Coordinates of C-alpha atoms and ligand atoms in Angstrom, one line a residue:
X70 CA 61.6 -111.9 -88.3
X71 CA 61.5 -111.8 -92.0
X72 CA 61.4 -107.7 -92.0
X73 CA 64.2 -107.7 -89.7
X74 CA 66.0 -109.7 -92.2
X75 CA 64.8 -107.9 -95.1
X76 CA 65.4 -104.7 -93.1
X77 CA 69.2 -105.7 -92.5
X78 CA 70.0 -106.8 -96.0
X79 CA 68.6 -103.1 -97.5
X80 CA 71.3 -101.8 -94.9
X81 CA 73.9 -105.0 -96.1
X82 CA 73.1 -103.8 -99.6
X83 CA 73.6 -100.2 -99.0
X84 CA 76.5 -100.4 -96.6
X85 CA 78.2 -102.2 -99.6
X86 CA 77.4 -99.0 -101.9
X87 CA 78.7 -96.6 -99.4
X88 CA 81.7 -98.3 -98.9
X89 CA 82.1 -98.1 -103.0
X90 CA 81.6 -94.3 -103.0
X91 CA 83.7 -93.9 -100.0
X92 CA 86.7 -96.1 -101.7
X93 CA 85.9 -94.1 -105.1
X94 CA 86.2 -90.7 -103.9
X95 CA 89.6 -91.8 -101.9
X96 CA 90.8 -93.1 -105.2
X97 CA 89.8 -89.6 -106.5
X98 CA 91.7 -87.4 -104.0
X99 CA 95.0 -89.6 -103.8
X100 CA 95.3 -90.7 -107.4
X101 CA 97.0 -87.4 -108.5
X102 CA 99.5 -87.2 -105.8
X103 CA 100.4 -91.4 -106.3
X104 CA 101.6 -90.5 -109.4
X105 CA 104.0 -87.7 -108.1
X106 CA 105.3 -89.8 -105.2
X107 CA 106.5 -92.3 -107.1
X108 CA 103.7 -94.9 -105.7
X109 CA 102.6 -96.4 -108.9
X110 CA 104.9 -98.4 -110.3
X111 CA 104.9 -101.2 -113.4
X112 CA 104.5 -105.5 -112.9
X113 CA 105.0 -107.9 -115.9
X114 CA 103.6 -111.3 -116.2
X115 CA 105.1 -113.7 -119.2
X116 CA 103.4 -114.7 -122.5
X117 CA 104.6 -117.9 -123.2
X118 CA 104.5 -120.3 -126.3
X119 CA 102.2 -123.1 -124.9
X120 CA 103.9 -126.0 -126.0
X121 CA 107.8 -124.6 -125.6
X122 CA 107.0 -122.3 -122.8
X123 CA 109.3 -120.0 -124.1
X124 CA 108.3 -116.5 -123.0
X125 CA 107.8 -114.6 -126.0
X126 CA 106.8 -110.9 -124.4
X127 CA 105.1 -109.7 -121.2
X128 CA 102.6 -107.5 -120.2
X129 CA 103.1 -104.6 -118.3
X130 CA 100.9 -104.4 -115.8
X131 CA 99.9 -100.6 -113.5
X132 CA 100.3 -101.7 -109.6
X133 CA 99.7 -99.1 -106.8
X134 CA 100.5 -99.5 -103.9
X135 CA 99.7 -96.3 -101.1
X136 CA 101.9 -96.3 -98.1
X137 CA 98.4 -96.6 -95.7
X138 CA 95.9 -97.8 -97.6
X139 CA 98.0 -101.0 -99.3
X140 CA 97.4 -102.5 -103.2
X141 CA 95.1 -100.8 -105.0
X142 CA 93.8 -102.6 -108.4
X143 CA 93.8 -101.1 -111.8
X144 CA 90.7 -102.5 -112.0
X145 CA 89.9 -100.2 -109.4
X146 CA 91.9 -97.0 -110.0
X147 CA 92.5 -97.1 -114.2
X148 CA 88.6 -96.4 -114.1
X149 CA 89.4 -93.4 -112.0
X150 CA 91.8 -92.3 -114.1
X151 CA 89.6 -92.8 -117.0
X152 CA 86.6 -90.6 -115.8
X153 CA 88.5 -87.8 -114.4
X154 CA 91.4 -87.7 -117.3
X155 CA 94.6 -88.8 -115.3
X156 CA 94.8 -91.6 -117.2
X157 CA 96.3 -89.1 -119.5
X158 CA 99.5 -88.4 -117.4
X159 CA 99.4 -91.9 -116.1
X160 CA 99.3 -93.6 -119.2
X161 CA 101.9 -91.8 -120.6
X162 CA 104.0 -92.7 -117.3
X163 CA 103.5 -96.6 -117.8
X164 CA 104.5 -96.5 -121.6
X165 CA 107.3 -94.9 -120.6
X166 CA 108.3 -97.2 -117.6
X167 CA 108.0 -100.1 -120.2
X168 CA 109.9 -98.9 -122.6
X169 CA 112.7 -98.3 -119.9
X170 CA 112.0 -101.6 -119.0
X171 CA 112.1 -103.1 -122.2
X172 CA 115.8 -100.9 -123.0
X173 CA 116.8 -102.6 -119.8
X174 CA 115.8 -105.9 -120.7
X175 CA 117.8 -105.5 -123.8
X176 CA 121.0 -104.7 -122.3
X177 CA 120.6 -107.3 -120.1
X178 CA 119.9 -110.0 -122.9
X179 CA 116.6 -110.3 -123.1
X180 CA 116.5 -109.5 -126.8
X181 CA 113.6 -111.5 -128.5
X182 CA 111.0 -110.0 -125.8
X183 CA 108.2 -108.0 -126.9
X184 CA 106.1 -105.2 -124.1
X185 CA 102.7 -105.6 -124.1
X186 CA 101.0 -102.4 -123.2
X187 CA 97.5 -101.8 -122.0
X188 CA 95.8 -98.7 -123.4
X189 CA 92.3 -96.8 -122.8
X190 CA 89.9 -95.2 -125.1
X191 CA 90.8 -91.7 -123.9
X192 CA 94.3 -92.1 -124.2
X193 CA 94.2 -93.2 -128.0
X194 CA 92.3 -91.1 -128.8
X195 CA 94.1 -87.9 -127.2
X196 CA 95.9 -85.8 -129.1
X197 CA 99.1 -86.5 -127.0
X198 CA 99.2 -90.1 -127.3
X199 CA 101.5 -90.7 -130.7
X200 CA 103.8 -88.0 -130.0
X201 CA 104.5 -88.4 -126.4
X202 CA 104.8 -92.5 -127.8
X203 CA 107.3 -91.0 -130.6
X204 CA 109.1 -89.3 -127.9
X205 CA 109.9 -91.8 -125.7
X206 CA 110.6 -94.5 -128.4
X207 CA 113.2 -92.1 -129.3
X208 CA 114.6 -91.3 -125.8
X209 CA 115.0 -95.1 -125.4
X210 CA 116.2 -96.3 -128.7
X211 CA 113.4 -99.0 -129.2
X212 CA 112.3 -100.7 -132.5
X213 CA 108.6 -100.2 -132.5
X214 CA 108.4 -104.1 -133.0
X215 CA 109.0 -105.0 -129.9
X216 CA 106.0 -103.0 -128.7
X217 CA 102.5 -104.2 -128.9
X218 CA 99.7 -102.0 -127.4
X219 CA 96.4 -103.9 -126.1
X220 CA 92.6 -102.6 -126.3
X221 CA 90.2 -103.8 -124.8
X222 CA 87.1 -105.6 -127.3
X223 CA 84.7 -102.7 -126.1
X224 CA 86.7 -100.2 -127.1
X225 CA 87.8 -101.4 -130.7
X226 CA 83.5 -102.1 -131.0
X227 CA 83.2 -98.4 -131.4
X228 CA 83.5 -98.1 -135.1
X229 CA 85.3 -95.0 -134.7
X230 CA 86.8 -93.7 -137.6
X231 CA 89.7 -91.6 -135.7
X232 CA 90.0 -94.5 -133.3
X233 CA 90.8 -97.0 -136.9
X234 CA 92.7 -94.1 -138.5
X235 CA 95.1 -93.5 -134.8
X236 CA 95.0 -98.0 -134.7
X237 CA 96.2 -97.7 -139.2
X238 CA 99.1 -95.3 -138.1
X239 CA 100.3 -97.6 -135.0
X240 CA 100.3 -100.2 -137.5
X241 CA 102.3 -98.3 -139.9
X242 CA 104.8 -97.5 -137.3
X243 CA 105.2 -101.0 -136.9
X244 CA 103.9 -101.5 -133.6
X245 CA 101.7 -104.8 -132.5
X246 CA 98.3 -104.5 -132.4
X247 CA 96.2 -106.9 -129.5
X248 CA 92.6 -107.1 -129.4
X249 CA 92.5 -107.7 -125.2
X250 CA 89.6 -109.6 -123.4
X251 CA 88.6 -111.0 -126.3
X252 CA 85.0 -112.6 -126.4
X253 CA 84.3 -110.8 -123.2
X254 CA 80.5 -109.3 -123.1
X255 CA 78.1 -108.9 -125.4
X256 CA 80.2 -108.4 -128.7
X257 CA 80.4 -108.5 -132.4
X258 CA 83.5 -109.5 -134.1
X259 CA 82.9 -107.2 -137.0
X260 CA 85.4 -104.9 -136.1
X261 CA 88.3 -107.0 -137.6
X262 CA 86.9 -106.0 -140.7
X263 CA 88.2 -102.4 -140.4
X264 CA 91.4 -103.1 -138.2
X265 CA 94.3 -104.8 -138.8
X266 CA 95.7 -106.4 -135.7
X267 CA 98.4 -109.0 -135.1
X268 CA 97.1 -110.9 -131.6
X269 CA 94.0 -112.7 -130.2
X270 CA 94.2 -112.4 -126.2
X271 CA 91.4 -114.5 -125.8
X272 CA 89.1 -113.4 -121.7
X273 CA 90.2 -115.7 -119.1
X274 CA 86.2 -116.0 -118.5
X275 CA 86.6 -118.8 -121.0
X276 CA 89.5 -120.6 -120.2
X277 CA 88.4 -121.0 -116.4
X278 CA 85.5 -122.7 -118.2
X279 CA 86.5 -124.9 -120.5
X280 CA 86.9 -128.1 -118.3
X281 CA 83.3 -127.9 -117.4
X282 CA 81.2 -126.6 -119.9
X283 CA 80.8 -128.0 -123.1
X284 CA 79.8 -125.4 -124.6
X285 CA 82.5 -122.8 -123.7
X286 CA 84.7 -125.1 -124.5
X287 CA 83.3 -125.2 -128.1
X288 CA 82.9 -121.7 -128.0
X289 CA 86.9 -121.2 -127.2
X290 CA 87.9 -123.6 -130.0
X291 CA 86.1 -121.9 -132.6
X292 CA 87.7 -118.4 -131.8
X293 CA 91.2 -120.2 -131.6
X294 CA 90.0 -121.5 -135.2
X295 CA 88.8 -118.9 -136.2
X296 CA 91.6 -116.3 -135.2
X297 CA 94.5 -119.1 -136.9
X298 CA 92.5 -118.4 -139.9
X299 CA 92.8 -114.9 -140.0
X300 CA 97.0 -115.4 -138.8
X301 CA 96.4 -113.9 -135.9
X302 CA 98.4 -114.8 -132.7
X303 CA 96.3 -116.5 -129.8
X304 CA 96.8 -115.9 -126.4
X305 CA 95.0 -117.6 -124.1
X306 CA 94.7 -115.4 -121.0
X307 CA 93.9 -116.6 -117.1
X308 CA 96.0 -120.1 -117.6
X309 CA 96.1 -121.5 -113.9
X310 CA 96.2 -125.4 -114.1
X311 CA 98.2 -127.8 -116.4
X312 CA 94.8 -129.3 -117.5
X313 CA 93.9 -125.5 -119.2
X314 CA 97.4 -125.9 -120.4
X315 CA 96.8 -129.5 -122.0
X316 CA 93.2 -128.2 -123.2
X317 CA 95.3 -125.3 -125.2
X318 CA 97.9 -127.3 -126.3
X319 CA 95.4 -130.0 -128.5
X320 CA 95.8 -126.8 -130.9
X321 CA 99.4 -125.9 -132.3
X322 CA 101.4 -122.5 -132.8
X323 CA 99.2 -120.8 -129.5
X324 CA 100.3 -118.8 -126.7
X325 CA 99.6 -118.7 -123.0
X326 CA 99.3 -115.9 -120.1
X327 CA 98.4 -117.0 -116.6
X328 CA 99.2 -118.1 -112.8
X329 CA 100.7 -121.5 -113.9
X330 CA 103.7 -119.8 -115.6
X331 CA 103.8 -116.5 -113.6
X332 CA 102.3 -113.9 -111.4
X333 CA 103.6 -110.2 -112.7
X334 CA 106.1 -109.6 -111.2
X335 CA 108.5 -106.4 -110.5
X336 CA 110.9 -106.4 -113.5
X337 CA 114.3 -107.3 -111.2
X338 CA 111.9 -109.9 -109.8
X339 CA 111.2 -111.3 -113.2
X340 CA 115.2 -111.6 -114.5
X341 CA 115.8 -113.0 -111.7
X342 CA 113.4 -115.8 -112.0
X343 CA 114.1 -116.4 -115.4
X344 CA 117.5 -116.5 -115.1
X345 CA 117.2 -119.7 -112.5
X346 CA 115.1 -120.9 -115.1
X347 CA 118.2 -121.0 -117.6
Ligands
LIG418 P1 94.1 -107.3 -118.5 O1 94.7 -106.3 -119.4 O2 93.2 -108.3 -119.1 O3 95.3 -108.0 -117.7 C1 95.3 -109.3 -117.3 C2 94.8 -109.4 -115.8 O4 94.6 -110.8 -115.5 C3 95.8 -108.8 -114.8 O5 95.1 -108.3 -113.7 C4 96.5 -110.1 -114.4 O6 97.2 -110.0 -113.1 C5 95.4 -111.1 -114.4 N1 95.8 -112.5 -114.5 C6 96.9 -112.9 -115.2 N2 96.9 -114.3 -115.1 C7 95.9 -114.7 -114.4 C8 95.4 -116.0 -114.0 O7 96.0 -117.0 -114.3 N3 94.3 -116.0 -113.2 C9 93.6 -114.8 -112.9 N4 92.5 -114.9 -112.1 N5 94.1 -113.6 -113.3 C10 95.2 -113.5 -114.0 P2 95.4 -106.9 -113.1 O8 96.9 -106.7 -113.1 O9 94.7 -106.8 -111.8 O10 94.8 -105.8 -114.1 C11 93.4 -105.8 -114.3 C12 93.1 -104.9 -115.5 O11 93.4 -103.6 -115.3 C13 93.8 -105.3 -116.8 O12 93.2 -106.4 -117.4 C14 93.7 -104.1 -117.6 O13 92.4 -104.0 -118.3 C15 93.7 -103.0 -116.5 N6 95.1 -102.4 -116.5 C16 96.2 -102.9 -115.8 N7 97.3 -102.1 -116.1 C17 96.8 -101.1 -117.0 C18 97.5 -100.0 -117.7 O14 98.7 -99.8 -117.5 N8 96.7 -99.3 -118.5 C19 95.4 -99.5 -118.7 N9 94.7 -98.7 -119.5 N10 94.7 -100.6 -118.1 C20 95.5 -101.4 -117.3
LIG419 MG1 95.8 -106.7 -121.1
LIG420 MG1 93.4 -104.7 -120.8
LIG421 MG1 92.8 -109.3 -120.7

């Protein structure tokens, strides 16, 4: 009995790895032609001040979805695209959906909003990257300002000098700087010695936590501390409940990204909404 079992979770176990190499290598053949048909397409979700809840930018966010096979996740495909270089082309597609977006949202009113735009390792670092960015801020007549460009905590850990130099000349354009997934994995924070950055977006691994363990929740105030110290903004990613909400809001000036204000949502799906709001 206990070899059958054993004997059936080896095949559980390795069912579960060939399904992951089967979905990869789908990923791999279809990715290319998604982006020419026009199946990946651009989501935002709100940041909102905590204690206002006024929404103060939102982050674009890549959604595919395939005629047959349904969603897809970034999380999925965006590693994809890392490892076999699309996320070259497909980068450059979603900065430039935002910044149509974000020209949009300006006509339309929606004047105070920043984008917040996710970016890889490979695509700041390409060659490509700040002239296909000066491009299309010229094409849509945007203020760099209003554009903030997220990495991800592993990334920035690299003490790269081209990576700080390409992050020193965003700056200098004026763009926003985030430090994403903050806290996330085994880090160091030394990093913010060599880069100058404007937000905080603090892992929703913590804020899922901080109701019941003490320690995370120590662990989340400190980095809220210490990032007010430093004048950073702090948003607090993965908000889902009022009581993260209240558990935010016993510090002032912070900013909040989650379920309880919004899903992402398509961009005519998200005027809309706000505009009942009003
Ligand atoms: P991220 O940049 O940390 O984005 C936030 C993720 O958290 C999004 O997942 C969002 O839908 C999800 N989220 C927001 N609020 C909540 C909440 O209250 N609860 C929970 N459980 N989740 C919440 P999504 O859209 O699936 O994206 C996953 C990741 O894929 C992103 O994490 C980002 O790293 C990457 N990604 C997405 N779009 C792009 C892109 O255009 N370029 C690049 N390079 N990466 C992207
Ligand atoms: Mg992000
Ligand atoms: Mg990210
Ligand atoms: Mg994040």
């Amino acid at each position: 009995e206990a070899k059958r079992l054993g004997k059936n979770r080896y095949i559980f176990y390795n069912d579960d790895l060939e399904y992951r190499r089967v979905r990869k290598n789908w990923i791999e053949q279809h990715l290319n032609n998604a982006l020419f048909n026009n199946e990946i397409t651009v989501h935002y979700q709100p940041i909102v001040n905590a204690k206002t809840k006024a929404i103060i930018g939102l982050e674009a966010l890549a959604r595919w979805y395939h005629p047959k096979e349904g969603a897809i996740s970034p999380q999925e495909f965006i590693d994809v695209a890392e490892s076999n270089g699309l996320i070259i082309p497909i980068g450059t597609y979603i900065v430039q959906m935002a910044c149509q977006d974000l020209a949009e949202l300006n006509k339309r009113g929606f004047e105070n909003l920043f984008v917040s735009i996710n970016l890889s390792l490979k695509q700041l670092k390409h060659p490509d990257f700040m002239p296909a960015v000066d491009q299309i801020l010229q094409t849509y007549g945007l203020n760099a300002k209003q554009i903030q460009f997220e990495i991800t905590e592993t990334v920035t850990l690299q003490e790269d000098s081209d990576l700080i130099k390409t992050i020193g000349e965003l700056k200098n354009k004026q763009f926003r700087i985030a430090i994403d997934d903050f806290g996330k994995g085994f880090s160091s924070i030394g990093y913010l010695k060599h880069i100058s950055v404007d937000t905080l977006k603090i892992d929703k691994s913590y804020v899922f936590h901080v109701l019941s363990d003490e320690k995370i929740a120590k662990l989340t105030n400190a980095i809220i501390i210490m990032g007010q110290l430093l004048h950073l903004d702090i948003v607090v990613e993965g908000v889902e409940a009022k009581e993260h909400l209240a558990f935010i809001n016993r510090f002032s000036n912070i900013f909040a990204q989650g379920y309880y204000f919004s899903r992402p949502l398509p961009l005519e799906e998200f005027i809309e909404s706000s505009i009942n709001r009003n």
